[in-house]
Amino acid sequence: MTARTLTCHVESVEDLTPDVFRVRFAARPEALAHAPGQYLEMKLDDTTWVPFSIANAASDDGVLELHIQHWPERSNSARLRSLLVAANQLELRLPSGECVLDLDDPSPIVLICAGTGFSQMHAMLQAAFARGLTQPIELWWAARERRDLYLESAALNWAASQPNFRYFPVLEEAPEVGDAHHRALEAAGVEAAFNGHLGRIDEALRKHAGSMAGKRVYLSGSPGMVYACVDALTPLGVEASALSSDVFSYAPREPLLDPALVCA
């Protein structure tokens, strides 16, 4: 799919947490066509384009969604937030990226992400459920604390409504019962009890993920997080050809799988 540049209307800017906000753009549906997992670039000025994963599957409603982490101490982040709130239209370039969900592959699917890396997986899951995929699908979502799972209600609703889907949150800090995030989940009518793992995502995968043989794995996060997860999955039987991540394009590592960790 050839990348194209277009001007989109800024339809809404909505805070999901104090640190993450959702932006929706509107344009002609055919202009926003993309595959689940691809990203776009947003123009800040004549020399600055910033990449973001597209957070929704392509549809006929002409709406495109982004989930953006706000870092007040970073000048580009504050500038972007101000621009999105003030601007009526912005220039986007899309689609880009080769980490795309293969909707025709019947293999079990494992989605692994950290923080707003969930936006890429959110698009993949929307597409998978819209297509009616029936193979097992797992989502492993890592964050520092539970409030950083900024759209956890969506993951919990899918876990309750999709019989082939399982959700595994992984937190560095133990959640508190009755905190704001817990109350928000209760208000949304979803299961608010934490049923996940504590610690680092790679450690959780190594201990609890089980065999990766024959599974298709998609990863989204920092290079350090992604490669730590790859190393955790390697002894579990994952194949290099079954791994997909944008990190492999912009921060490649050779070899992708550490030979010392490959199962005999």
PDB file of C-alpha atoms in Angstrom:
ATOM      1  CA  MET A   1       0.000   0.000   0.000  1.00  0.00           C
ATOM      2  CA  THR A   2       1.638   3.248  -1.159  1.00  0.00           C
ATOM      3  CA  ALA A   3       2.062   5.980   1.470  1.00  0.00           C
ATOM      4  CA  ARG A   4       0.210   9.212   0.755  1.00  0.00           C
ATOM      5  CA  THR A   5       0.038  12.676   2.322  1.00  0.00           C
ATOM      6  CA  LEU A   6      -3.341  14.155   3.188  1.00  0.00           C
ATOM      7  CA  THR A   7      -4.927  16.840   5.328  1.00  0.00           C
ATOM      8  CA  CYS A   8      -7.272  15.527   8.015  1.00  0.00           C
ATOM      9  CA  HIS A   9      -9.793  17.242  10.253  1.00  0.00           C
ATOM     10  CA  VAL A  10      -9.025  16.989  13.981  1.00  0.00           C
ATOM     11  CA  GLU A  11     -12.311  15.582  15.231  1.00  0.00           C
ATOM     12  CA  SER A  12     -11.530  15.217  18.953  1.00  0.00           C
ATOM     13  CA  VAL A  13      -8.779  15.207  21.590  1.00  0.00           C
ATOM     14  CA  GLU A  14      -9.705  13.230  24.700  1.00  0.00           C
ATOM     15  CA  ASP A  15      -7.727  12.515  27.874  1.00  0.00           C
ATOM     16  CA  LEU A  16      -7.744   8.804  28.715  1.00  0.00           C
ATOM     17  CA  THR A  17      -5.462   9.220  31.739  1.00  0.00           C
ATOM     18  CA  PRO A  18      -3.367  12.170  32.980  1.00  0.00           C
ATOM     19  CA  ASP A  19      -0.562  10.838  30.760  1.00  0.00           C
ATOM     20  CA  VAL A  20      -2.306   9.450  27.661  1.00  0.00           C
ATOM     21  CA  PHE A  21      -4.759  11.081  25.306  1.00  0.00           C
ATOM     22  CA  ARG A  22      -6.717   9.862  22.301  1.00  0.00           C
ATOM     23  CA  VAL A  23      -6.938  11.826  19.052  1.00  0.00           C
ATOM     24  CA  ARG A  24      -9.468  11.140  16.313  1.00  0.00           C
ATOM     25  CA  PHE A  25      -9.063  12.438  12.765  1.00  0.00           C
ATOM     26  CA  ALA A  26     -11.679  12.458  10.028  1.00  0.00           C
ATOM     27  CA  ALA A  27     -11.195  12.213   6.262  1.00  0.00           C
ATOM     28  CA  ARG A  28     -12.475  10.209   3.299  1.00  0.00           C
ATOM     29  CA  PRO A  29     -12.427   6.492   4.272  1.00  0.00           C
ATOM     30  CA  GLU A  30     -10.462   5.498   1.178  1.00  0.00           C
ATOM     31  CA  ALA A  31      -7.790   8.077   2.034  1.00  0.00           C
ATOM     32  CA  LEU A  32      -7.310   6.511   5.482  1.00  0.00           C
ATOM     33  CA  ALA A  33      -6.944   2.925   4.235  1.00  0.00           C
ATOM     34  CA  HIS A  34      -4.279   0.966   6.118  1.00  0.00           C
ATOM     35  CA  ALA A  35      -3.515  -2.549   7.322  1.00  0.00           C
ATOM     36  CA  PRO A  36      -3.892  -3.442  11.031  1.00  0.00           C
ATOM     37  CA  GLY A  37      -0.581  -2.691  12.712  1.00  0.00           C
ATOM     38  CA  GLN A  38       0.657   0.080  10.434  1.00  0.00           C
ATOM     39  CA  TYR A  39       1.612   3.586  11.551  1.00  0.00           C
ATOM     40  CA  LEU A  40       1.409   7.142  10.250  1.00  0.00           C
ATOM     41  CA  GLU A  41       3.566  10.247  10.445  1.00  0.00           C
ATOM     42  CA  MET A  42       2.180  13.580  11.644  1.00  0.00           C
ATOM     43  CA  LYS A  43       3.628  16.875  10.420  1.00  0.00           C
ATOM     44  CA  LEU A  44       4.687  19.264  13.179  1.00  0.00           C
ATOM     45  CA  ASP A  45       6.468  21.704  10.880  1.00  0.00           C
ATOM     46  CA  ASP A  46       8.205  21.734   7.508  1.00  0.00           C
ATOM     47  CA  THR A  47      11.069  19.576   8.774  1.00  0.00           C
ATOM     48  CA  THR A  48       9.483  17.484  11.551  1.00  0.00           C
ATOM     49  CA  TRP A  49       7.296  14.396  11.055  1.00  0.00           C
ATOM     50  CA  VAL A  50       6.451  12.307  14.124  1.00  0.00           C
ATOM     51  CA  PRO A  51       5.414   8.606  13.853  1.00  0.00           C
ATOM     52  CA  PHE A  52       2.449   7.112  15.726  1.00  0.00           C
ATOM     53  CA  SER A  53       0.824   3.694  15.540  1.00  0.00           C
ATOM     54  CA  ILE A  54      -2.682   3.778  14.113  1.00  0.00           C
ATOM     55  CA  ALA A  55      -4.928   2.576  16.931  1.00  0.00           C
ATOM     56  CA  ASN A  56      -7.987   1.457  14.979  1.00  0.00           C
ATOM     57  CA  ALA A  57      -8.647  -0.944  12.137  1.00  0.00           C
ATOM     58  CA  ALA A  58      -9.638   0.585   8.810  1.00  0.00           C
ATOM     59  CA  SER A  59     -13.395   1.094   8.524  1.00  0.00           C
ATOM     60  CA  ASP A  60     -16.004   2.881   6.453  1.00  0.00           C
ATOM     61  CA  ASP A  61     -16.586   5.686   8.976  1.00  0.00           C
ATOM     62  CA  GLY A  62     -13.638   7.812   7.831  1.00  0.00           C
ATOM     63  CA  VAL A  63     -12.163   8.044  11.338  1.00  0.00           C
ATOM     64  CA  LEU A  64      -8.562   7.407  12.340  1.00  0.00           C
ATOM     65  CA  GLU A  65      -7.478   7.063  15.976  1.00  0.00           C
ATOM     66  CA  LEU A  66      -4.187   7.597  17.801  1.00  0.00           C
ATOM     67  CA  HIS A  67      -3.202   6.985  21.442  1.00  0.00           C
ATOM     68  CA  ILE A  68      -0.467   9.425  22.451  1.00  0.00           C
ATOM     69  CA  GLN A  69       1.735   9.457  25.551  1.00  0.00           C
ATOM     70  CA  HIS A  70       2.111  12.993  26.886  1.00  0.00           C
ATOM     71  CA  TRP A  71       5.500  13.887  28.368  1.00  0.00           C
ATOM     72  CA  PRO A  72       5.210  17.474  29.734  1.00  0.00           C
ATOM     73  CA  GLU A  73       8.995  17.721  30.182  1.00  0.00           C
ATOM     74  CA  ARG A  74       9.650  17.015  26.491  1.00  0.00           C
ATOM     75  CA  SER A  75       9.307  20.033  24.211  1.00  0.00           C
ATOM     76  CA  ASN A  76       8.007  18.114  21.197  1.00  0.00           C
ATOM     77  CA  SER A  77       5.349  16.412  23.321  1.00  0.00           C
ATOM     78  CA  ALA A  78       4.015  19.656  24.781  1.00  0.00           C
ATOM     79  CA  ARG A  79       4.156  21.263  21.345  1.00  0.00           C
ATOM     80  CA  LEU A  80       2.227  18.379  19.793  1.00  0.00           C
ATOM     81  CA  ARG A  81      -0.473  18.493  22.461  1.00  0.00           C
ATOM     82  CA  SER A  82      -0.947  22.231  21.966  1.00  0.00           C
ATOM     83  CA  LEU A  83      -1.028  21.839  18.196  1.00  0.00           C
ATOM     84  CA  LEU A  84      -3.669  19.110  18.293  1.00  0.00           C
ATOM     85  CA  VAL A  85      -5.913  21.083  20.644  1.00  0.00           C
ATOM     86  CA  ALA A  86      -5.619  24.304  18.651  1.00  0.00           C
ATOM     87  CA  ALA A  87      -5.539  23.040  15.077  1.00  0.00           C
ATOM     88  CA  ASN A  88      -8.613  22.312  13.014  1.00  0.00           C
ATOM     89  CA  GLN A  89      -6.650  20.353  10.403  1.00  0.00           C
ATOM     90  CA  LEU A  90      -3.290  18.570  10.319  1.00  0.00           C
ATOM     91  CA  GLU A  91      -1.188  16.964   7.636  1.00  0.00           C
ATOM     92  CA  LEU A  92      -0.630  13.204   7.899  1.00  0.00           C
ATOM     93  CA  ARG A  93       1.425  10.742   5.867  1.00  0.00           C
ATOM     94  CA  LEU A  94       0.250   7.122   5.821  1.00  0.00           C
ATOM     95  CA  PRO A  95       0.463   4.197   5.888  1.00  0.00           C
ATOM     96  CA  SER A  96       3.899   2.895   6.845  1.00  0.00           C
ATOM     97  CA  GLY A  97       5.207  -0.205   8.585  1.00  0.00           C
ATOM     98  CA  GLU A  98       5.577  -3.900   7.890  1.00  0.00           C
ATOM     99  CA  CYS A  99       4.426  -5.217  11.280  1.00  0.00           C
ATOM    100  CA  VAL A 100       0.959  -6.093  10.025  1.00  0.00           C
ATOM    101  CA  LEU A 101      -1.501  -8.679  11.328  1.00  0.00           C
ATOM    102  CA  ASP A 102      -1.896 -11.493   8.803  1.00  0.00           C
ATOM    103  CA  LEU A 103      -5.650 -12.098   8.835  1.00  0.00           C
ATOM    104  CA  ASP A 104      -5.282 -15.158   6.599  1.00  0.00           C
ATOM    105  CA  ASP A 105      -2.805 -17.015   8.832  1.00  0.00           C
ATOM    106  CA  PRO A 106      -4.657 -19.540  11.046  1.00  0.00           C
ATOM    107  CA  SER A 107      -1.779 -19.766  13.555  1.00  0.00           C
ATOM    108  CA  PRO A 108      -2.431 -18.840  17.209  1.00  0.00           C
ATOM    109  CA  ILE A 109      -1.663 -15.154  17.784  1.00  0.00           C
ATOM    110  CA  VAL A 110       0.362 -13.627  20.637  1.00  0.00           C
ATOM    111  CA  LEU A 111       0.384  -9.831  21.009  1.00  0.00           C
ATOM    112  CA  ILE A 112       2.987  -8.335  23.365  1.00  0.00           C
ATOM    113  CA  CYS A 113       3.202  -4.623  24.146  1.00  0.00           C
ATOM    114  CA  ALA A 114       4.198  -2.024  26.702  1.00  0.00           C
ATOM    115  CA  GLY A 115       2.499   1.285  27.447  1.00  0.00           C
ATOM    116  CA  THR A 116       1.024   2.961  24.393  1.00  0.00           C
ATOM    117  CA  GLY A 117       2.406   0.119  22.300  1.00  0.00           C
ATOM    118  CA  PHE A 118      -1.107  -1.166  23.001  1.00  0.00           C
ATOM    119  CA  SER A 119      -2.384   1.198  20.289  1.00  0.00           C
ATOM    120  CA  GLN A 120      -0.895  -1.018  17.579  1.00  0.00           C
ATOM    121  CA  MET A 121      -2.374  -4.126  19.202  1.00  0.00           C
ATOM    122  CA  HIS A 122      -5.740  -2.377  19.619  1.00  0.00           C
ATOM    123  CA  ALA A 123      -5.951  -2.006  15.844  1.00  0.00           C
ATOM    124  CA  MET A 124      -4.938  -5.631  15.306  1.00  0.00           C
ATOM    125  CA  LEU A 125      -7.539  -6.886  17.783  1.00  0.00           C
ATOM    126  CA  GLN A 126     -10.295  -4.804  16.211  1.00  0.00           C
ATOM    127  CA  ALA A 127      -9.425  -6.269  12.828  1.00  0.00           C
ATOM    128  CA  ALA A 128      -9.192  -9.837  14.167  1.00  0.00           C
ATOM    129  CA  PHE A 129     -12.593  -9.706  15.846  1.00  0.00           C
ATOM    130  CA  ALA A 130     -14.216  -7.958  12.872  1.00  0.00           C
ATOM    131  CA  ARG A 131     -12.939 -10.761  10.618  1.00  0.00           C
ATOM    132  CA  GLY A 132     -14.177 -13.383  13.067  1.00  0.00           C
ATOM    133  CA  LEU A 133     -10.842 -15.125  13.610  1.00  0.00           C
ATOM    134  CA  THR A 134     -11.285 -18.237  15.741  1.00  0.00           C
ATOM    135  CA  GLN A 135      -7.704 -19.252  16.614  1.00  0.00           C
ATOM    136  CA  PRO A 136      -6.402 -18.517  20.141  1.00  0.00           C
ATOM    137  CA  ILE A 137      -5.349 -14.878  20.630  1.00  0.00           C
ATOM    138  CA  GLU A 138      -3.373 -13.631  23.631  1.00  0.00           C
ATOM    139  CA  LEU A 139      -2.598 -10.057  24.675  1.00  0.00           C
ATOM    140  CA  TRP A 140       0.273  -9.414  27.089  1.00  0.00           C
ATOM    141  CA  TRP A 141       0.252  -5.731  28.109  1.00  0.00           C
ATOM    142  CA  ALA A 142       3.008  -4.352  30.356  1.00  0.00           C
ATOM    143  CA  ALA A 143       2.979  -1.126  32.344  1.00  0.00           C
ATOM    144  CA  ARG A 144       4.554   0.377  35.439  1.00  0.00           C
ATOM    145  CA  GLU A 145       1.275   0.732  37.344  1.00  0.00           C
ATOM    146  CA  ARG A 146      -2.285  -0.217  36.586  1.00  0.00           C
ATOM    147  CA  ARG A 147      -3.492   3.251  35.647  1.00  0.00           C
ATOM    148  CA  ASP A 148      -1.003   3.103  32.749  1.00  0.00           C
ATOM    149  CA  LEU A 149      -3.211   0.394  31.210  1.00  0.00           C
ATOM    150  CA  TYR A 150      -5.148   3.328  29.823  1.00  0.00           C
ATOM    151  CA  LEU A 151      -7.826   1.376  27.906  1.00  0.00           C
ATOM    152  CA  GLU A 152      -7.913  -1.746  30.038  1.00  0.00           C
ATOM    153  CA  SER A 153     -11.702  -1.746  29.917  1.00  0.00           C
ATOM    154  CA  ALA A 154     -11.482  -2.601  26.203  1.00  0.00           C
ATOM    155  CA  ALA A 155      -9.164  -5.547  26.863  1.00  0.00           C
ATOM    156  CA  LEU A 156     -11.378  -6.801  29.706  1.00  0.00           C
ATOM    157  CA  ASN A 157     -14.535  -6.484  27.612  1.00  0.00           C
ATOM    158  CA  TRP A 158     -12.919  -8.494  24.809  1.00  0.00           C
ATOM    159  CA  ALA A 159     -11.793 -11.127  27.308  1.00  0.00           C
ATOM    160  CA  ALA A 160     -15.398 -11.444  28.501  1.00  0.00           C
ATOM    161  CA  SER A 161     -17.016 -11.468  25.054  1.00  0.00           C
ATOM    162  CA  GLN A 162     -14.511 -13.267  22.794  1.00  0.00           C
ATOM    163  CA  PRO A 163     -14.110 -16.959  23.736  1.00  0.00           C
ATOM    164  CA  ASN A 164     -10.766 -17.299  21.904  1.00  0.00           C
ATOM    165  CA  PHE A 165      -9.144 -14.248  23.539  1.00  0.00           C
ATOM    166  CA  ARG A 166      -7.082 -14.115  26.733  1.00  0.00           C
ATOM    167  CA  TYR A 167      -5.655 -10.994  28.388  1.00  0.00           C
ATOM    168  CA  PHE A 168      -2.547 -10.947  30.603  1.00  0.00           C
ATOM    169  CA  PRO A 169      -1.669  -7.597  32.231  1.00  0.00           C
ATOM    170  CA  VAL A 170       1.869  -7.320  33.638  1.00  0.00           C
ATOM    171  CA  LEU A 171       2.682  -4.597  36.173  1.00  0.00           C
ATOM    172  CA  GLU A 172       5.915  -3.503  37.799  1.00  0.00           C
ATOM    173  CA  GLU A 173       4.006  -2.205  40.834  1.00  0.00           C
ATOM    174  CA  ALA A 174       1.245  -4.074  42.659  1.00  0.00           C
ATOM    175  CA  PRO A 175      -2.151  -2.416  42.110  1.00  0.00           C
ATOM    176  CA  GLU A 176      -4.235  -1.021  44.948  1.00  0.00           C
ATOM    177  CA  VAL A 177      -7.791  -2.212  45.372  1.00  0.00           C
ATOM    178  CA  GLY A 178     -10.135   0.753  45.346  1.00  0.00           C
ATOM    179  CA  ASP A 179      -7.811   3.174  43.548  1.00  0.00           C
ATOM    180  CA  ALA A 180      -9.112   5.460  40.785  1.00  0.00           C
ATOM    181  CA  HIS A 181      -8.404   2.946  38.022  1.00  0.00           C
ATOM    182  CA  HIS A 182     -10.160   0.172  39.954  1.00  0.00           C
ATOM    183  CA  ARG A 183     -13.203   2.412  40.528  1.00  0.00           C
ATOM    184  CA  ALA A 184     -13.304   3.410  36.848  1.00  0.00           C
ATOM    185  CA  LEU A 185     -13.368  -0.244  35.784  1.00  0.00           C
ATOM    186  CA  GLU A 186     -16.175  -0.976  38.220  1.00  0.00           C
ATOM    187  CA  ALA A 187     -18.113   2.005  36.885  1.00  0.00           C
ATOM    188  CA  ALA A 188     -17.621   0.665  33.343  1.00  0.00           C
ATOM    189  CA  GLY A 189     -19.173  -2.631  34.413  1.00  0.00           C
ATOM    190  CA  VAL A 190     -16.122  -4.826  33.809  1.00  0.00           C
ATOM    191  CA  GLU A 191     -14.153  -7.139  36.093  1.00  0.00           C
ATOM    192  CA  ALA A 192     -11.995  -4.828  38.222  1.00  0.00           C
ATOM    193  CA  ALA A 193      -9.968  -7.465  40.095  1.00  0.00           C
ATOM    194  CA  PHE A 194      -6.357  -7.686  38.914  1.00  0.00           C
ATOM    195  CA  ASN A 195      -5.675 -11.091  37.382  1.00  0.00           C
ATOM    196  CA  GLY A 196      -2.210 -10.639  35.942  1.00  0.00           C
ATOM    197  CA  HIS A 197       1.488 -10.856  36.757  1.00  0.00           C
ATOM    198  CA  LEU A 198       3.894  -8.633  38.646  1.00  0.00           C
ATOM    199  CA  GLY A 199       7.427  -7.868  37.457  1.00  0.00           C
ATOM    200  CA  ARG A 200       8.977  -7.317  34.062  1.00  0.00           C
ATOM    201  CA  ILE A 201       7.199  -8.468  30.923  1.00  0.00           C
ATOM    202  CA  ASP A 202      10.087 -10.640  29.734  1.00  0.00           C
ATOM    203  CA  GLU A 203      10.217 -12.405  33.099  1.00  0.00           C
ATOM    204  CA  ALA A 204       6.450 -12.980  33.033  1.00  0.00           C
ATOM    205  CA  LEU A 205       6.652 -14.458  29.545  1.00  0.00           C
ATOM    206  CA  ARG A 206       9.544 -16.727  30.489  1.00  0.00           C
ATOM    207  CA  LYS A 207       7.646 -18.097  33.501  1.00  0.00           C
ATOM    208  CA  HIS A 208       4.047 -18.171  32.302  1.00  0.00           C
ATOM    209  CA  ALA A 209       3.695 -17.979  28.502  1.00  0.00           C
ATOM    210  CA  GLY A 210       4.186 -21.678  27.738  1.00  0.00           C
ATOM    211  CA  SER A 211       5.238 -23.086  24.375  1.00  0.00           C
ATOM    212  CA  MET A 212       5.553 -20.622  21.501  1.00  0.00           C
ATOM    213  CA  ALA A 213       5.910 -23.335  18.864  1.00  0.00           C
ATOM    214  CA  GLY A 214       3.635 -22.649  15.907  1.00  0.00           C
ATOM    215  CA  LYS A 215       2.466 -19.277  17.210  1.00  0.00           C
ATOM    216  CA  ARG A 216       2.637 -15.918  15.421  1.00  0.00           C
ATOM    217  CA  VAL A 217       4.024 -13.202  17.703  1.00  0.00           C
ATOM    218  CA  TYR A 218       3.702  -9.417  17.332  1.00  0.00           C
ATOM    219  CA  LEU A 219       5.644  -7.056  19.630  1.00  0.00           C
ATOM    220  CA  SER A 220       5.391  -3.311  20.252  1.00  0.00           C
ATOM    221  CA  GLY A 221       7.560  -1.290  22.614  1.00  0.00           C
ATOM    222  CA  SER A 222      11.071   0.064  23.011  1.00  0.00           C
ATOM    223  CA  PRO A 223      13.957  -1.860  21.413  1.00  0.00           C
ATOM    224  CA  GLY A 224      15.175  -2.943  24.838  1.00  0.00           C
ATOM    225  CA  MET A 225      11.754  -4.286  25.825  1.00  0.00           C
ATOM    226  CA  VAL A 226      11.179  -6.016  22.481  1.00  0.00           C
ATOM    227  CA  TYR A 227      14.534  -7.791  22.393  1.00  0.00           C
ATOM    228  CA  ALA A 228      14.237  -8.818  26.053  1.00  0.00           C
ATOM    229  CA  CYS A 229      10.911 -10.449  25.149  1.00  0.00           C
ATOM    230  CA  VAL A 230      12.432 -12.109  22.075  1.00  0.00           C
ATOM    231  CA  ASP A 231      15.145 -13.612  24.293  1.00  0.00           C
ATOM    232  CA  ALA A 232      12.511 -14.802  26.764  1.00  0.00           C
ATOM    233  CA  LEU A 233      10.474 -16.458  23.996  1.00  0.00           C
ATOM    234  CA  THR A 234      13.417 -18.088  22.214  1.00  0.00           C
ATOM    235  CA  PRO A 235      13.806 -21.018  24.656  1.00  0.00           C
ATOM    236  CA  LEU A 236      10.016 -21.482  24.445  1.00  0.00           C
ATOM    237  CA  GLY A 237      10.303 -22.475  20.788  1.00  0.00           C
ATOM    238  CA  VAL A 238       9.413 -19.287  18.896  1.00  0.00           C
ATOM    239  CA  GLU A 239      10.697 -19.119  15.313  1.00  0.00           C
ATOM    240  CA  ALA A 240      12.357 -15.997  13.905  1.00  0.00           C
ATOM    241  CA  SER A 241       9.993 -16.074  10.911  1.00  0.00           C
ATOM    242  CA  ALA A 242       7.014 -15.942  13.303  1.00  0.00           C
ATOM    243  CA  LEU A 243       8.142 -12.686  14.984  1.00  0.00           C
ATOM    244  CA  SER A 244       6.978  -9.241  13.823  1.00  0.00           C
ATOM    245  CA  SER A 245       7.859  -5.812  15.222  1.00  0.00           C
ATOM    246  CA  ASP A 246       8.591  -2.363  13.830  1.00  0.00           C
ATOM    247  CA  VAL A 247      11.693  -2.434  16.056  1.00  0.00           C
ATOM    248  CA  PHE A 248      13.247  -4.997  13.706  1.00  0.00           C
ATOM    249  CA  SER A 249      13.235  -2.339  10.950  1.00  0.00           C
ATOM    250  CA  TYR A 250      14.516   0.752  12.793  1.00  0.00           C
ATOM    251  CA  ALA A 251      16.748  -0.962  15.396  1.00  0.00           C
ATOM    252  CA  PRO A 252      17.745  -4.335  13.862  1.00  0.00           C
ATOM    253  CA  ARG A 253      19.725  -6.913  15.820  1.00  0.00           C
ATOM    254  CA  GLU A 254      21.746  -9.689  14.250  1.00  0.00           C
ATOM    255  CA  PRO A 255      21.069 -12.464  14.860  1.00  0.00           C
ATOM    256  CA  LEU A 256      17.466 -11.883  15.871  1.00  0.00           C
ATOM    257  CA  LEU A 257      17.446 -15.066  17.977  1.00  0.00           C
ATOM    258  CA  ASP A 258      20.400 -15.653  20.288  1.00  0.00           C
ATOM    259  CA  PRO A 259      21.827 -19.071  19.217  1.00  0.00           C
ATOM    260  CA  ALA A 260      22.716 -19.798  22.838  1.00  0.00           C
ATOM    261  CA  LEU A 261      19.030 -19.625  23.780  1.00  0.00           C
ATOM    262  CA  VAL A 262      17.560 -21.655  20.935  1.00  0.00           C
ATOM    263  CA  CYS A 263      16.084 -24.960  22.048  1.00  0.00           C
ATOM    264  CA  ALA A 264      17.872 -27.978  20.663  1.00  0.00           C
TER     265      ALA A 264
END
